[in-house]
XYZ file of C-alpha atoms in Angstrom:
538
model
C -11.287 6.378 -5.696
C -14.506 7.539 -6.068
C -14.058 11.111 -4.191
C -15.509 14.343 -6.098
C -13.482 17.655 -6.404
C -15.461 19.710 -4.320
C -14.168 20.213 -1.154
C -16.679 18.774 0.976
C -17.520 14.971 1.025
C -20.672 13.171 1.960
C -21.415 12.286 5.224
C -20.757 8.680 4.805
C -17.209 9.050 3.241
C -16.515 11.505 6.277
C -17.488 8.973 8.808
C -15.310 6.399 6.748
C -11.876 8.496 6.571
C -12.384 9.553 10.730
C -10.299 8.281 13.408
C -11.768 4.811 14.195
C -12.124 4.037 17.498
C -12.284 0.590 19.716
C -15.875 -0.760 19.431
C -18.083 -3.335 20.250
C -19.392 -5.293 16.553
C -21.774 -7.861 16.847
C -21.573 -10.371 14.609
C -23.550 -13.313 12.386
C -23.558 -16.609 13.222
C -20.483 -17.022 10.978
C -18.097 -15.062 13.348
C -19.722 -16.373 16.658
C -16.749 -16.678 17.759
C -15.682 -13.409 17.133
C -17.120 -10.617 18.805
C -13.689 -8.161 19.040
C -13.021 -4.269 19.040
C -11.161 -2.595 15.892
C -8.871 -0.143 17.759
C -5.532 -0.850 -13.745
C -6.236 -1.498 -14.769
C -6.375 0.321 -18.237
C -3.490 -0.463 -21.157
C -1.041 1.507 -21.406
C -0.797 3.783 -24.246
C 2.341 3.891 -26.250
C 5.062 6.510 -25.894
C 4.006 8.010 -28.879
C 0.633 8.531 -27.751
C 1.401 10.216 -24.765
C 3.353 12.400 -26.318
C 0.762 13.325 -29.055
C -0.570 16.117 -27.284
C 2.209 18.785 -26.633
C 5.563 19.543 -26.126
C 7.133 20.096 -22.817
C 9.160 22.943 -20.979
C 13.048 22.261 -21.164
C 13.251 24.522 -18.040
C 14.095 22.771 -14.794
C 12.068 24.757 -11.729
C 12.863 24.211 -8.419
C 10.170 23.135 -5.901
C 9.469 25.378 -3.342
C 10.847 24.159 0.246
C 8.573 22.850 2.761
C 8.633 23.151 6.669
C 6.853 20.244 7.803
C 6.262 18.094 11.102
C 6.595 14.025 10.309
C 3.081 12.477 12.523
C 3.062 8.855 13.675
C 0.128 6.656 12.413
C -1.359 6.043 15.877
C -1.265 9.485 17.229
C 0.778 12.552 16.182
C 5.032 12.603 16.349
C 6.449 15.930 16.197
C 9.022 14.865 14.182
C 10.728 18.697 14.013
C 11.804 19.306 10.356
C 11.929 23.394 10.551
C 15.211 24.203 8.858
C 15.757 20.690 8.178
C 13.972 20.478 4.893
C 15.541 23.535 3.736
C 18.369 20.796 3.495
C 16.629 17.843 2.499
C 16.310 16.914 -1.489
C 13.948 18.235 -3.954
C 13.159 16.574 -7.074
C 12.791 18.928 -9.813
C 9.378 17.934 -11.688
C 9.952 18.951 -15.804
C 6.080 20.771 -15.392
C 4.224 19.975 -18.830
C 3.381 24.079 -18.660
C 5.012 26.636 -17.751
C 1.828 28.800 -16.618
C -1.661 28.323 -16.088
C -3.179 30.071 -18.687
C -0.978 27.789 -21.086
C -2.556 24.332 -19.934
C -5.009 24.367 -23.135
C -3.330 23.328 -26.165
C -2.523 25.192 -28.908
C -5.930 26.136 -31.901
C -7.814 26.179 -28.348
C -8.740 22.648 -28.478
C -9.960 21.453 -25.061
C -7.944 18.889 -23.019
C -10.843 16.470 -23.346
C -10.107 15.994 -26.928
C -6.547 15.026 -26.319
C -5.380 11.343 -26.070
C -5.218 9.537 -22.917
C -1.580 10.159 -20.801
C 0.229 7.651 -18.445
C 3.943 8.711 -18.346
C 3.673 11.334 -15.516
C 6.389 13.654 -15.598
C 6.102 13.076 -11.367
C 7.109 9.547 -12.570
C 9.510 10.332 -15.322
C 11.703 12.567 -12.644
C 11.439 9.956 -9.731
C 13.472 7.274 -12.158
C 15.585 10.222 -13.259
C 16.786 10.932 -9.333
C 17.085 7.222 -8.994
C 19.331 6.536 -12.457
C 21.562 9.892 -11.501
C 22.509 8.517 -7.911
C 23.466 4.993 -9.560
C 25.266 6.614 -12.674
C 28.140 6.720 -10.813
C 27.793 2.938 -8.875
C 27.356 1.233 -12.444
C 30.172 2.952 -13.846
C 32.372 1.085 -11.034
C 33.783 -2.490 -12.467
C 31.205 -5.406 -11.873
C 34.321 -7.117 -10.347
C 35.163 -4.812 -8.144
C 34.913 -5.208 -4.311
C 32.204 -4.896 -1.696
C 32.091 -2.291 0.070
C 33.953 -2.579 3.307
C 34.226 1.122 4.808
C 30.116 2.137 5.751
C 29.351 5.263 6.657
C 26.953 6.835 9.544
C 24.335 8.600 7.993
C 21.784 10.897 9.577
C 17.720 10.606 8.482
C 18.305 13.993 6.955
C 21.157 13.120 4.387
C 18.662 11.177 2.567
C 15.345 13.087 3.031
C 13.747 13.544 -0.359
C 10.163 15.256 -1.665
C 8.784 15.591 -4.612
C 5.745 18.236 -5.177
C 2.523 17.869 -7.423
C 1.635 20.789 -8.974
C -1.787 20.201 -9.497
C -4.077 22.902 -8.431
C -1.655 24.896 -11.656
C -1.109 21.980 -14.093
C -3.579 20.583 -15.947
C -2.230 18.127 -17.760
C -0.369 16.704 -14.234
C -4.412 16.660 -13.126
C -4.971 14.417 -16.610
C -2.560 11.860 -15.609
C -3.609 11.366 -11.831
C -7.392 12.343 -12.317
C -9.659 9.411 -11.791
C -12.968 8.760 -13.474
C -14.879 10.620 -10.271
C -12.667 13.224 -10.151
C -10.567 12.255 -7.791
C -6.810 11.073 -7.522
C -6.009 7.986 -9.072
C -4.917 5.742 -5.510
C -3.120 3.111 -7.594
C -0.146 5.690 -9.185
C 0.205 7.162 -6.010
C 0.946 4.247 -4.668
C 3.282 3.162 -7.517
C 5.167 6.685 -7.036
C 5.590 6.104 -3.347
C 7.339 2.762 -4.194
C 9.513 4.610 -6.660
C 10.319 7.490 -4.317
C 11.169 5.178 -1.322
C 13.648 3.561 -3.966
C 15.266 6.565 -4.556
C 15.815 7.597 -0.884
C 17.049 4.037 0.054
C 19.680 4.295 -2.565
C 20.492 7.915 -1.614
C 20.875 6.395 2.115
C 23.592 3.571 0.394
C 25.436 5.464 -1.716
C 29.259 5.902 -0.732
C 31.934 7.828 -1.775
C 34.432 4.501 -3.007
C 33.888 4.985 -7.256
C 35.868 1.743 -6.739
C 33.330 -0.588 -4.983
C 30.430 -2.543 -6.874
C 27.112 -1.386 -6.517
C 23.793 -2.719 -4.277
C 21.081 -4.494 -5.729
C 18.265 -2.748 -3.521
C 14.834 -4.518 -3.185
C 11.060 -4.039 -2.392
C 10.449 -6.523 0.950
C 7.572 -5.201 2.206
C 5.604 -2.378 2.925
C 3.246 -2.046 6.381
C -0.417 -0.714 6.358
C -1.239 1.825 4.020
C -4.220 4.178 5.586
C -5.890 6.923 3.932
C -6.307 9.249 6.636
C -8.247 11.937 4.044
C -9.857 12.130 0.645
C -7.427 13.723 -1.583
C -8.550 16.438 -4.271
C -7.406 16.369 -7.829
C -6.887 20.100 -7.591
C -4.680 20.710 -4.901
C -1.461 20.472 -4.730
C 0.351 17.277 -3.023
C 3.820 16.727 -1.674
C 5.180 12.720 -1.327
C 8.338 12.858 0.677
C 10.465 10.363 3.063
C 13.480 10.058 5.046
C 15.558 6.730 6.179
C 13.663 5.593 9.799
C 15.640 3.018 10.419
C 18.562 0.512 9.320
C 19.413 -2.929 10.492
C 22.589 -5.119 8.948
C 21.039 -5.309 5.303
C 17.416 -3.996 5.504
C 15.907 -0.419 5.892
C 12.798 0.950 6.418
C 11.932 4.063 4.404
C 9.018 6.090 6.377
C 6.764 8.002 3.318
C 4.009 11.146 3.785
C 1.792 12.711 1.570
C 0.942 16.074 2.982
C -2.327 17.985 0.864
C -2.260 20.795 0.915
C 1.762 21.479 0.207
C 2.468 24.911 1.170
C 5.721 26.723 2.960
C 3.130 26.531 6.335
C 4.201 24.452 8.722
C 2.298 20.863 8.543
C -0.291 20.233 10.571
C -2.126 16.833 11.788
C -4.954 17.707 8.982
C -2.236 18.049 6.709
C -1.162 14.553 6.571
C -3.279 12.505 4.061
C -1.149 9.157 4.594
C 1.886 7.739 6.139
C 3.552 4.750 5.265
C 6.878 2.464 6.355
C 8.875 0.900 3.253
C 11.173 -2.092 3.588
C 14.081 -2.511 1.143
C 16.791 -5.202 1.370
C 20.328 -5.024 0.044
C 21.878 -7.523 -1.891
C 25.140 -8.233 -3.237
C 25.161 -7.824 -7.026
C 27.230 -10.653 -7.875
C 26.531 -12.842 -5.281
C 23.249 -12.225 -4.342
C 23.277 -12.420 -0.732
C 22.600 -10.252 1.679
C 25.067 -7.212 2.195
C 25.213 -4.970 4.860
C 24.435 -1.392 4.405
C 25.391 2.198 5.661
C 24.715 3.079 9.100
C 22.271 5.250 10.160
C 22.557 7.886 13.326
C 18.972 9.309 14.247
C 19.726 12.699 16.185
C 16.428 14.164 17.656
C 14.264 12.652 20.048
C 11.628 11.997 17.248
C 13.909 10.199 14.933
C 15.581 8.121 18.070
C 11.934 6.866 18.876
C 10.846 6.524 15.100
C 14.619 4.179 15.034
C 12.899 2.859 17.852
C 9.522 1.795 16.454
C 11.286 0.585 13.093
C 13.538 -2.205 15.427
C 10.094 -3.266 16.649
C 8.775 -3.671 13.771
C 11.696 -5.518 12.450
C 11.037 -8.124 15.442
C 7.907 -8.359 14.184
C 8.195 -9.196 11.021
C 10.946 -12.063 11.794
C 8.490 -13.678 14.726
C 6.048 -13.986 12.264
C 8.307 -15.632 9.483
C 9.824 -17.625 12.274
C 6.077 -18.582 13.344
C 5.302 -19.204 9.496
C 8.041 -21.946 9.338
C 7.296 -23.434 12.315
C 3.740 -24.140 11.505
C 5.310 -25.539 8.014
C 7.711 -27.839 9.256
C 5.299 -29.432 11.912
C 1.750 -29.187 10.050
C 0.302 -28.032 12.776
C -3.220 -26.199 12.168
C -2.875 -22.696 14.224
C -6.484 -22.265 13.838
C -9.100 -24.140 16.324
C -11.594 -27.120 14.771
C -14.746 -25.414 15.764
C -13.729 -21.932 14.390
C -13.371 -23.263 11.129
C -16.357 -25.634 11.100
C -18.083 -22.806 12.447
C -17.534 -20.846 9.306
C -17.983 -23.567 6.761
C -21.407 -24.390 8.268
C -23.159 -21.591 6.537
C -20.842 -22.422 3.274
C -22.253 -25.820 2.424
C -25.593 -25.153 3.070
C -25.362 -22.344 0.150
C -22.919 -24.646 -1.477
C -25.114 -27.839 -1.708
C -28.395 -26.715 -0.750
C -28.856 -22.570 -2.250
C -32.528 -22.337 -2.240
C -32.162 -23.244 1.669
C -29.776 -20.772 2.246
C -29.715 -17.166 3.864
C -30.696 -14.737 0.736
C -28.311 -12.069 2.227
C -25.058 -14.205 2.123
C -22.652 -15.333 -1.093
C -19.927 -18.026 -1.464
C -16.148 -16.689 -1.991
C -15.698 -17.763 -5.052
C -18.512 -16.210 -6.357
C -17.185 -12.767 -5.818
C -13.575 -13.472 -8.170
C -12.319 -11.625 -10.759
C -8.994 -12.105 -12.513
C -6.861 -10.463 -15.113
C -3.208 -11.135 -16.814
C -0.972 -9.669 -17.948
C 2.945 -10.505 -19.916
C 5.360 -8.368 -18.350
C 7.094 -5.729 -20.709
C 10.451 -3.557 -20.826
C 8.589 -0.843 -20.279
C 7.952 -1.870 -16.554
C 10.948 -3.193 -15.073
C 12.979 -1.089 -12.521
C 16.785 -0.302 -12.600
C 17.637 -4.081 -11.852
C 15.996 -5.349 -15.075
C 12.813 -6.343 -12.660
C 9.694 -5.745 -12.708
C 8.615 -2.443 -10.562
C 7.239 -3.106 -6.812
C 5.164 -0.228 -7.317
C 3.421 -1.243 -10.428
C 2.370 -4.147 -9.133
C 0.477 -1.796 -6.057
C -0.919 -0.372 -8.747
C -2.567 -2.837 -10.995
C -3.128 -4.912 -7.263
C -5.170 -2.074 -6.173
C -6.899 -1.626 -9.358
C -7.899 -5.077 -9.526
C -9.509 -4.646 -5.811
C -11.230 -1.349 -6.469
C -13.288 -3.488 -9.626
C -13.640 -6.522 -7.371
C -15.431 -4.540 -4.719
C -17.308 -2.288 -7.111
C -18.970 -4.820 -9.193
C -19.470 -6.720 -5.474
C -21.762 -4.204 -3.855
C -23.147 -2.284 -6.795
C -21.498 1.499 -6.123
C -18.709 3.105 -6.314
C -15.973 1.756 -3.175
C -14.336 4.127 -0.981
C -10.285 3.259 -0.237
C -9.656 3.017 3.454
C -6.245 1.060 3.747
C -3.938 -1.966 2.428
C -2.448 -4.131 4.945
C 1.534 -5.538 5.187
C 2.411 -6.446 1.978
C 5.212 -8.961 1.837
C 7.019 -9.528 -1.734
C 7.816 -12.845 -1.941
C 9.633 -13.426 -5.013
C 10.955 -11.471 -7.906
C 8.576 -10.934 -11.037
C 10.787 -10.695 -14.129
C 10.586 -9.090 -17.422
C 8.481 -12.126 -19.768
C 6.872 -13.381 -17.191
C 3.041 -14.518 -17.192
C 1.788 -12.266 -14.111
C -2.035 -13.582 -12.924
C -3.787 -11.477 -10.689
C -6.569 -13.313 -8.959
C -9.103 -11.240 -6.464
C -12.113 -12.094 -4.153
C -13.851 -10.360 -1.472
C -12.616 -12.456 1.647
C -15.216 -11.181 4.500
C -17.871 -7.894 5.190
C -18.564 -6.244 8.458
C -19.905 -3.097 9.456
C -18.048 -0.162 11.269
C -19.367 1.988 14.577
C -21.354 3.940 12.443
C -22.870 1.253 10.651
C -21.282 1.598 7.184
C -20.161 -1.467 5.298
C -16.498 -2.753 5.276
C -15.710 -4.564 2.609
C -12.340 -6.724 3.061
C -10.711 -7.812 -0.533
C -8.008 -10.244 -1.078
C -5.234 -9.911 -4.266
C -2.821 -12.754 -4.973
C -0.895 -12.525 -7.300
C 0.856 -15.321 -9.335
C 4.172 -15.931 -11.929
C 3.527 -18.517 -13.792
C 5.126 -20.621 -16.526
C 4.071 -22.330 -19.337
C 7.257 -23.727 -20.258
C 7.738 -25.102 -17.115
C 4.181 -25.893 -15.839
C 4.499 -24.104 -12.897
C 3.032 -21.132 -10.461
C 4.602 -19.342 -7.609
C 2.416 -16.757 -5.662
C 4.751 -13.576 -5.911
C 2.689 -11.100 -3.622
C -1.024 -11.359 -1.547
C -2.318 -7.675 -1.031
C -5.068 -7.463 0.708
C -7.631 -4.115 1.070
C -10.362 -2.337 2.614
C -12.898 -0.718 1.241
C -16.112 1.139 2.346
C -19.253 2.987 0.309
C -20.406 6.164 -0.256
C -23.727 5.644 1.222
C -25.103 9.413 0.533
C -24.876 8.531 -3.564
C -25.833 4.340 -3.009
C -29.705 4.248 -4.452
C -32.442 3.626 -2.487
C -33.228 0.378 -3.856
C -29.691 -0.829 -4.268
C -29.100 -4.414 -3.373
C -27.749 -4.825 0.841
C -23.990 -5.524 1.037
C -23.943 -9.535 1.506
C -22.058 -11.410 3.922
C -19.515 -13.338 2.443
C -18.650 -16.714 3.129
C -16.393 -19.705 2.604
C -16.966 -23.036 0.873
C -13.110 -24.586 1.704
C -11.603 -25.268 4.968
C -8.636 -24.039 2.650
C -10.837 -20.374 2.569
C -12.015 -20.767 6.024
C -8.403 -20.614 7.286
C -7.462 -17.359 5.642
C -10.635 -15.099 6.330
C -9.907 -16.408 10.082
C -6.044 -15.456 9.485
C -6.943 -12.269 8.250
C -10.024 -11.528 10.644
C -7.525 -12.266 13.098
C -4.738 -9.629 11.602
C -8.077 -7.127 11.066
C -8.847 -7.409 14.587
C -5.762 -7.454 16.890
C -6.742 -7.653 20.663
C -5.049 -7.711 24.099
C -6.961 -10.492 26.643
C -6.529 -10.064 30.112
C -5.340 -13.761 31.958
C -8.713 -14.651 33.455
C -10.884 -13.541 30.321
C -8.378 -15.097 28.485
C -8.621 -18.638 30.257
C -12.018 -18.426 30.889
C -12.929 -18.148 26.930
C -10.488 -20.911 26.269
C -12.807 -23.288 28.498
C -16.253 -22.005 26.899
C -14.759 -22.882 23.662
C -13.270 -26.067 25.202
C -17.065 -27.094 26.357
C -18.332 -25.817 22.838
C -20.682 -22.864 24.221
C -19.041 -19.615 23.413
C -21.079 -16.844 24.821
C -21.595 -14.248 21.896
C -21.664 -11.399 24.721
C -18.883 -12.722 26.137
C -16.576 -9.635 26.243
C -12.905 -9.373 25.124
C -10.389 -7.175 27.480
């Protein structure tokens, strides 16, 4: 992300990380219709490369405890952990120093002249956590039974952190520093994925040596916000807990808190929260299996439990909603919406030198990149990592946007990401972005909304499945944009197929509540074809 060190942040890239607030946007002609308030990828080096530069410590230390509150998204949940994460896991991070002053390498040659680094040691001890809890499950025959006696767990048997050391490691700083000096969003990202892993398998882990063990899964993971820039030197702590549990799914709530201190955590503390899905299945018959219980004892956990099960709902109306609109073809957008939004795409599609000078087709904003998928990436089911494909997802966004409006883009969120179907190890892997629509925030900065799909295909088989669909946003750093740097463009479609999902997402973007009367009253405007663009929505 394209943050700087220093503790203070341009204006712009304040107003961009700030609470948003409902507002009234105006607008183009595009989105008359619309007039709502908004409430990698670089190779990898070879082991042998990244371990060219030094040696590490063989000392394990431990990570110093932190008191912490847990904060909801939408406003702040005092989720009490005093005491409680004196119990709670620590990962022990193999630190590639053992003090400060030893971060140079040896002869005194600077860390800029060493090769590039990708295996963290972060990274290296969340798959060490994960492959000691399962050491015991894969021992257990393959033909063994299910497990039949589930325990009641509490959130705090499997709470789990893990701290960077960065404002005293160097080399950590290497591996996560990006180009601007600032924290590299995609391996974050990728080590949330792995940590959520590890606590869902703490959460499923039984006593029985006798019983076969869980395949657990990636299903989906809700809306990512960056709620504050992180710095590359200050230290970071990524930690979670089990939220909730239903028959064979979990959800796996994740924090990063910057700074990471013994103090207790504060609202400013939190840099980003995020909800993890995972699935169970069984690993000879892969179907569903059911899954330990788990017993939320606080207030705060019983209405976290709470806001899991509704979020659970949520997710099966929409897949219920999804079918339905499969199995009866019926269009859930309206005529004149999409016609709307294709008007301004043909004329720029079959007349350009008549067409607004400020506005750019879809596919003219595409990049795409793909990649075979090694050994190297898969996860402890022979897979390919959920996390790594965040990470080379995002990656693929932040160049989409960046080469789209000419400076460098400032993260602000991803939205649900569902994970359709499993990549495996071989596979062809086609990532394939675009900038879907633009708008402009309260303050007037740009939003830029890009879409990631991402595809298995097969040669041998002459086919293509869409695995995942990421989608981000994005703003600019106006303080460092030049003066006489092109204007963000307003993006538009060329495809009633594109038409329909910038309207699906637009919708998702911009969620709102009508009241009955507004409600039917805009239904008969658009009935009789005159939409007011001041009409207001309740």
């Amino acid at each position: 992300m394209s943050l700087t060190a220093g503790r203070g942040c341009s204006c712009a890239v304040a107003r961009a990380f700030g609470l948003r607030r409902p507002r009234w946007v105006f607008y183009s002609a595009t989105f008359s219709s619309y007039l709502r308030p908004r409430t990698h990828s670089a190779q990898e080096r070879s082991d042998s490369e990244c371990s060219a530069g030094g040696t590490e410590e063989e000392e394990k230390e431990r990570l110093p405890v932190l008191n912490s509150k847990v904060l909801k998204p939408e406003r702040p949940i005092h989720w009490n952990l005093s005491g409680s994460m004196k119990k709670s896991e620590s990962i022990p991070v193999i630190s590639t120093v053992s003090k400060p002053d030893e971060a140079q390498p040896s002869g005194n040659k600077p860390l800029s002249m060493w090769p590039g680094m990708y295996h963290s040691p972060v990274t290296a001890a969340l798959w060490n956590a994960r492959s000691s809890i399962l050491e015991r499950a894969w021992r257990a025959p393959k033909d063994g039974p299910p497990q039949s006696n589930f325990i009641s767990k509490t959130p705090e048997d499997s709470r789990t952190s893990i701290l960077y050391t960065l404002s005293t490691d160097e080399i950590l700083q290497e591996q996560y520093r990006n180009p601007w000096q600032g924290v590299r969003i995609g391996k974050l990202l990728e080590d949330l994925d792995a940590l959520a892993g590890t606590i869902a398998v703490r959460h499923c882990a039984d006593e029985d040596h006798t019983t076969r063990p869980l395949l657990l899964v990636t299903a989906s993971v809700d809306k990512i916000s960056l709620l504050k820039p992180l710095r590359i030197d200050e230290d970071l702590r990524v930690g979670g807990a089990v939220a909730w549990v239903g028959r064979s799914s979990m959800e796996i709530r994740m924090e990063v808190i910057q700074p990471a201190s013994d103090n207790e955590v504060t609202e400013d503390d939190m840099a980003l929260i995020a909800n993890f899905t995972f699935v169970a299945r069984d690993s000879v018959t892969r179907k569903s299996a059911q899954v330990n219980r788990l017993q939320p004892v606080t207030d705060e956990e019983k209405k976290l439990f709470q806001e899991g099960e509704a979020r659970d709902e949520r997710r099966k109306a929409r897949m219920k909603d999804f079918s339905e609109g499969l199995r009866t073809g019926k269009d859930p957008h309206d005529s004149q919406k999409l016609q709307a939004l294709l008007r301004e795409g043909r004329v720029l599609s079959e007349m350009p030198t008549l067409a607004d000078r400020n506005s750019i087709l879809i596919r003219d904003t595409r990049l795409e990149n793909s990649i075979i998928c090694q050994p190297q990436q898969r996860n402890m089911h022979g897979r390919i990592f959920g996390g790594f494909l965040m990470r080379r997802a995002y990656e693929l966004s932040y160049t989409t946007c960046y080469v789209f409006c000419g400076t460098k883009p400032v993260f602000l969120e991803v939205d649900h990401v569902d994970f359709r179907r499993p990549v495996d190890v071989g596979d062809l892997l086609r990532f394939k972005a675009c900038v879907l629509y633009t708008e402009t925030d309260e303050n007037g900065d740009p939003l830029i909304h890009v879409e990631v799909v991402a595809h298995v295909t097969q040669p041998e088989l002459q086919s293509s499945e869409v695995s995942n669909t990421f989608y981000f946003t994005f703003s600019v750093d106006q303080e460092h944009r030049k003066e006489d740097s092109p204007p963000i463009l307003k993006v538009v479609p060329s495809t009633v197929e594109e038409a329909r999902i910038v309207l699906s997402r637009y919708d998702a973007d911009h969620p709102v509540c009508q009241a009955p009367e507004a409600s039917k009253k805009r239904d008969r405007e658009e009935a009789a074809g005159n939409v007011s663009l001041r009409s207001k929505v309740l």
